[in-house]
Amino acid sequence: MPSDKPRRSLADDERWRLAHRFLHDDAIDTVDRVVGLLVLLYGQPLTKISRLTTSHVIQVEQRVRLALGTHPVDVPPPLDRLLLALAEDREGPPGLGRADQPWLLPGFFPGRPRGTAHLRSRLTAYGLPSRRGRNSALMDLAAQMPPAVLSQVLGVGIKAATQWADAAGSSRTEYAASLSKSRRTDSEPNRPRPSD
């Protein structure tokens, strides 16, 4: 079990109720909607979300992709449009003016991203405890995909991804072990075998 995983996570119906609200409630600020959805749908920690830059948001023709790990993921609507809005118009907090910096979520101080404590308090105001929401998402995703895929698309370490899969009761954990073994074999130089 991952060491940062608390014992509690959100119930599935609560997680999906919150996700639906962040997806469809236009009265919620775009920053809060994006942050909430990255927690609830992609299991991203606030520390990582706060450090996302505009280069993590990739538009290819009509598709929007988000680079959270080594393989960017396709982002479905309406989250795709919300991400593009943040990437194109990154106004910092009131009083700072236009933020000419790479952060997707510009902070209160020039050159710095939005702080995690600030993001956490904003999500809490909507009834989303960020760590519990993240745990719920990771548990759900780990039950659906092999640890190696979870690691590649979400940027979770392979060891942590395997632990999440074990915690979710996934039978796919052997996939990570075989992938790891094949990578070690591929990276080792061809050594001559001792003669008989």
mmCIF file of C-alpha atoms in Angstrom:
data_model
loop_
_atom_site.group_PDB
_atom_site.id
_atom_site.type_symbol
_atom_site.label_atom_id
_atom_site.label_comp_id
_atom_site.label_asym_id
_atom_site.label_seq_id
_atom_site.Cartn_x
_atom_site.Cartn_y
_atom_site.Cartn_z
ATOM 1 C CA MET A 1 0.000 0.000 0.000
ATOM 2 C CA PRO A 2 1.481 3.383 -0.909
ATOM 3 C CA SER A 3 2.795 5.185 2.161
ATOM 4 C CA ASP A 4 0.952 8.414 1.305
ATOM 5 C CA LYS A 5 -2.405 6.677 1.047
ATOM 6 C CA PRO A 6 -4.651 7.471 3.987
ATOM 7 C CA ARG A 7 -7.111 4.890 5.149
ATOM 8 C CA ARG A 8 -10.130 6.730 3.796
ATOM 9 C CA SER A 9 -11.159 7.699 0.299
ATOM 10 C CA LEU A 10 -14.334 9.130 -1.166
ATOM 11 C CA ALA A 11 -17.272 6.847 -1.845
ATOM 12 C CA ASP A 12 -17.744 6.272 -5.581
ATOM 13 C CA ASP A 13 -21.085 8.088 -5.708
ATOM 14 C CA GLU A 14 -19.593 11.129 -3.928
ATOM 15 C CA ARG A 15 -16.581 11.180 -6.252
ATOM 16 C CA TRP A 16 -18.762 11.068 -9.363
ATOM 17 C CA ARG A 17 -21.193 13.660 -7.965
ATOM 18 C CA LEU A 18 -18.273 16.055 -7.421
ATOM 19 C CA ALA A 19 -16.773 15.256 -10.837
ATOM 20 C CA HIS A 20 -20.140 15.969 -12.500
ATOM 21 C CA ARG A 21 -20.359 19.287 -10.696
ATOM 22 C CA PHE A 22 -16.826 20.353 -11.702
ATOM 23 C CA LEU A 23 -17.475 19.256 -15.284
ATOM 24 C CA HIS A 24 -20.769 21.079 -15.760
ATOM 25 C CA ASP A 25 -21.160 23.936 -13.259
ATOM 26 C CA ASP A 26 -20.088 27.061 -15.161
ATOM 27 C CA ALA A 27 -20.520 29.145 -11.979
ATOM 28 C CA ILE A 28 -17.355 27.513 -10.561
ATOM 29 C CA ASP A 29 -14.095 29.265 -11.407
ATOM 30 C CA THR A 30 -12.162 27.576 -14.233
ATOM 31 C CA VAL A 31 -9.085 27.086 -12.024
ATOM 32 C CA ASP A 32 -11.139 25.231 -9.417
ATOM 33 C CA ARG A 33 -12.868 23.124 -12.053
ATOM 34 C CA VAL A 34 -9.595 22.042 -13.666
ATOM 35 C CA VAL A 35 -7.853 21.322 -10.365
ATOM 36 C CA GLY A 36 -10.844 19.390 -9.033
ATOM 37 C CA LEU A 37 -11.115 17.298 -12.188
ATOM 38 C CA LEU A 38 -7.395 16.511 -12.280
ATOM 39 C CA VAL A 39 -7.715 15.217 -8.720
ATOM 40 C CA LEU A 40 -10.979 13.304 -9.233
ATOM 41 C CA LEU A 41 -10.395 11.855 -12.704
ATOM 42 C CA TYR A 42 -6.611 11.512 -12.967
ATOM 43 C CA GLY A 43 -5.558 11.097 -9.325
ATOM 44 C CA GLN A 44 -3.089 13.971 -9.499
ATOM 45 C CA PRO A 45 -1.609 15.435 -6.306
ATOM 46 C CA LEU A 46 -1.926 19.176 -5.775
ATOM 47 C CA THR A 47 1.865 19.518 -5.673
ATOM 48 C CA LYS A 48 2.052 18.254 -9.251
ATOM 49 C CA ILE A 49 -1.011 20.162 -10.467
ATOM 50 C CA SER A 50 0.372 23.459 -9.179
ATOM 51 C CA ARG A 51 3.584 22.945 -11.187
ATOM 52 C CA LEU A 52 1.917 22.204 -14.528
ATOM 53 C CA THR A 53 2.987 24.540 -17.314
ATOM 54 C CA THR A 54 1.318 25.485 -20.569
ATOM 55 C CA SER A 55 3.631 23.025 -22.341
ATOM 56 C CA HIS A 56 1.844 20.164 -20.539
ATOM 57 C CA VAL A 57 -1.332 21.063 -22.484
ATOM 58 C CA ILE A 58 -0.923 19.836 -26.057
ATOM 59 C CA GLN A 59 -3.385 20.644 -28.830
ATOM 60 C CA VAL A 60 -3.169 18.404 -31.886
ATOM 61 C CA GLU A 61 -5.772 19.347 -34.475
ATOM 62 C CA GLN A 62 -9.125 18.908 -32.688
ATOM 63 C CA ARG A 63 -7.728 16.937 -29.750
ATOM 64 C CA VAL A 64 -6.309 18.154 -26.477
ATOM 65 C CA ARG A 65 -3.757 16.023 -24.651
ATOM 66 C CA LEU A 66 -2.271 16.464 -21.202
ATOM 67 C CA ALA A 67 1.259 15.324 -20.358
ATOM 68 C CA LEU A 68 1.082 13.991 -16.811
ATOM 69 C CA GLY A 69 3.527 11.131 -17.398
ATOM 70 C CA THR A 70 5.703 9.938 -20.262
ATOM 71 C CA HIS A 71 2.667 9.319 -22.516
ATOM 72 C CA PRO A 72 0.190 12.232 -22.793
ATOM 73 C CA VAL A 73 -3.470 11.348 -22.288
ATOM 74 C CA ASP A 74 -6.400 12.493 -24.418
ATOM 75 C CA VAL A 75 -8.619 14.868 -22.462
ATOM 76 C CA PRO A 76 -12.382 14.588 -22.994
ATOM 77 C CA PRO A 77 -14.779 17.531 -23.225
ATOM 78 C CA PRO A 78 -15.478 19.780 -21.427
ATOM 79 C CA LEU A 79 -12.178 19.441 -19.530
ATOM 80 C CA ASP A 80 -10.293 19.923 -22.812
ATOM 81 C CA ARG A 81 -11.864 23.353 -23.313
ATOM 82 C CA LEU A 82 -11.186 24.320 -19.679
ATOM 83 C CA LEU A 83 -7.499 23.405 -19.999
ATOM 84 C CA LEU A 84 -7.181 25.387 -23.226
ATOM 85 C CA ALA A 85 -8.823 28.386 -21.569
ATOM 86 C CA LEU A 86 -6.261 28.286 -18.756
ATOM 87 C CA ALA A 87 -3.352 27.812 -21.159
ATOM 88 C CA GLU A 88 -4.430 30.709 -23.382
ATOM 89 C CA ASP A 89 -5.428 33.247 -20.726
ATOM 90 C CA ARG A 90 -3.328 32.817 -17.613
ATOM 91 C CA GLU A 91 -4.345 35.835 -15.620
ATOM 92 C CA GLY A 92 -2.762 35.684 -12.216
ATOM 93 C CA PRO A 93 -4.702 36.489 -9.076
ATOM 94 C CA PRO A 94 -6.342 39.946 -9.009
ATOM 95 C CA GLY A 95 -3.902 42.831 -8.907
ATOM 96 C CA LEU A 96 -0.982 41.054 -10.583
ATOM 97 C CA GLY A 97 -2.083 41.517 -14.191
ATOM 98 C CA ARG A 98 -1.148 39.238 -17.054
ATOM 99 C CA ALA A 99 1.204 36.455 -16.049
ATOM 100 C CA ASP A 100 3.966 36.156 -18.639
ATOM 101 C CA GLN A 101 5.305 32.925 -17.261
ATOM 102 C CA PRO A 102 4.981 29.237 -18.066
ATOM 103 C CA TRP A 103 2.699 28.190 -15.189
ATOM 104 C CA LEU A 104 -0.771 26.940 -16.044
ATOM 105 C CA LEU A 105 -1.825 28.258 -12.640
ATOM 106 C CA PRO A 106 0.164 31.451 -11.961
ATOM 107 C CA GLY A 107 0.685 32.231 -8.299
ATOM 108 C CA PHE A 108 0.394 35.264 -6.088
ATOM 109 C CA PHE A 109 4.050 36.114 -6.569
ATOM 110 C CA PRO A 110 5.584 36.758 -10.003
ATOM 111 C CA GLY A 111 7.432 33.760 -11.392
ATOM 112 C CA ARG A 112 5.825 31.262 -9.010
ATOM 113 C CA PRO A 113 2.928 28.841 -9.464
ATOM 114 C CA ARG A 114 -0.212 28.840 -7.355
ATOM 115 C CA GLY A 115 0.440 27.296 -3.932
ATOM 116 C CA THR A 116 -0.944 23.921 -2.932
ATOM 117 C CA ALA A 117 -2.429 25.214 0.347
ATOM 118 C CA HIS A 118 -4.423 27.774 -1.648
ATOM 119 C CA LEU A 119 -5.659 25.111 -4.092
ATOM 120 C CA ARG A 120 -6.536 22.748 -1.228
ATOM 121 C CA SER A 121 -8.619 25.372 0.565
ATOM 122 C CA ARG A 122 -10.485 26.226 -2.637
ATOM 123 C CA LEU A 123 -11.361 22.568 -3.259
ATOM 124 C CA THR A 124 -12.400 22.104 0.363
ATOM 125 C CA ALA A 125 -14.897 24.949 -0.086
ATOM 126 C CA TYR A 126 -16.637 22.754 -2.692
ATOM 127 C CA GLY A 127 -16.616 19.717 -0.412
ATOM 128 C CA LEU A 128 -13.636 18.019 -2.065
ATOM 129 C CA PRO A 129 -10.925 16.804 0.305
ATOM 130 C CA SER A 130 -8.102 16.596 -2.230
ATOM 131 C CA ARG A 131 -6.194 13.639 -0.803
ATOM 132 C CA ARG A 132 -9.315 11.505 -0.415
ATOM 133 C CA GLY A 133 -10.408 12.426 -3.945
ATOM 134 C CA ARG A 134 -6.978 11.521 -5.316
ATOM 135 C CA ASN A 135 -6.973 8.188 -3.472
ATOM 136 C CA SER A 136 -10.387 7.309 -4.878
ATOM 137 C CA ALA A 137 -9.278 8.101 -8.418
ATOM 138 C CA LEU A 138 -6.033 6.143 -8.126
ATOM 139 C CA MET A 139 -7.789 3.135 -6.634
ATOM 140 C CA ASP A 140 -10.323 3.141 -9.463
ATOM 141 C CA LEU A 141 -7.711 3.646 -12.193
ATOM 142 C CA ALA A 142 -5.378 1.008 -10.705
ATOM 143 C CA ALA A 143 -8.195 -1.515 -10.891
ATOM 144 C CA GLN A 144 -8.674 -0.776 -14.602
ATOM 145 C CA MET A 145 -5.146 -0.695 -16.032
ATOM 146 C CA PRO A 146 -1.794 -2.397 -15.570
ATOM 147 C CA PRO A 147 0.665 -0.625 -13.254
ATOM 148 C CA ALA A 148 3.066 0.130 -16.131
ATOM 149 C CA VAL A 149 0.312 1.983 -18.002
ATOM 150 C CA LEU A 150 -0.772 3.800 -14.830
ATOM 151 C CA SER A 151 2.827 4.873 -14.334
ATOM 152 C CA GLN A 152 3.283 6.065 -17.917
ATOM 153 C CA VAL A 153 0.067 8.039 -18.306
ATOM 154 C CA LEU A 154 -0.261 9.519 -14.816
ATOM 155 C CA GLY A 155 3.379 9.935 -13.859
ATOM 156 C CA VAL A 156 3.104 7.645 -10.830
ATOM 157 C CA GLY A 157 6.269 5.686 -10.002
ATOM 158 C CA ILE A 158 6.104 2.028 -11.055
ATOM 159 C CA LYS A 159 6.492 0.828 -7.466
ATOM 160 C CA ALA A 160 3.636 3.041 -6.285
ATOM 161 C CA ALA A 161 1.512 2.034 -9.289
ATOM 162 C CA THR A 162 2.055 -1.638 -8.426
ATOM 163 C CA GLN A 163 1.106 -0.977 -4.805
ATOM 164 C CA TRP A 164 -2.057 0.819 -5.926
ATOM 165 C CA ALA A 165 -2.937 -2.128 -8.173
ATOM 166 C CA ASP A 166 -2.416 -4.538 -5.279
ATOM 167 C CA ALA A 167 -4.590 -2.378 -3.024
ATOM 168 C CA ALA A 168 -7.280 -2.287 -5.725
ATOM 169 C CA GLY A 169 -7.177 -6.070 -6.045
ATOM 170 C CA SER A 170 -5.996 -5.920 -9.639
ATOM 171 C CA SER A 171 -4.606 -9.144 -11.040
ATOM 172 C CA ARG A 172 -2.465 -7.206 -13.520
ATOM 173 C CA THR A 173 0.508 -6.559 -11.230
ATOM 174 C CA GLU A 174 2.542 -9.295 -12.892
ATOM 175 C CA TYR A 175 2.546 -7.148 -16.048
ATOM 176 C CA ALA A 176 4.698 -4.525 -14.308
ATOM 177 C CA ALA A 177 7.140 -7.134 -13.099
ATOM 178 C CA SER A 178 7.558 -8.618 -16.569
ATOM 179 C CA LEU A 179 7.928 -5.155 -18.150
ATOM 180 C CA SER A 180 10.532 -4.173 -15.581
ATOM 181 C CA LYS A 181 12.423 -7.418 -16.173
ATOM 182 C CA SER A 182 12.379 -6.957 -19.960
ATOM 183 C CA ARG A 183 13.684 -3.383 -19.615
ATOM 184 C CA ARG A 184 16.582 -4.575 -17.462
ATOM 185 C CA THR A 185 17.402 -7.308 -19.964
ATOM 186 C CA ASP A 186 17.233 -4.877 -22.900
ATOM 187 C CA SER A 187 19.513 -2.378 -21.214
ATOM 188 C CA GLU A 188 22.181 -4.877 -20.222
ATOM 189 C CA PRO A 189 25.024 -5.248 -22.712
ATOM 190 C CA ASN A 190 25.392 -8.573 -24.465
ATOM 191 C CA ARG A 191 27.823 -10.471 -22.356
ATOM 192 C CA PRO A 192 29.627 -13.511 -23.663
ATOM 193 C CA ARG A 193 28.509 -16.709 -22.046
ATOM 194 C CA PRO A 194 31.143 -18.838 -20.383
ATOM 195 C CA SER A 195 32.018 -21.794 -22.525
ATOM 196 C CA ASP A 196 31.018 -25.274 -21.390
#
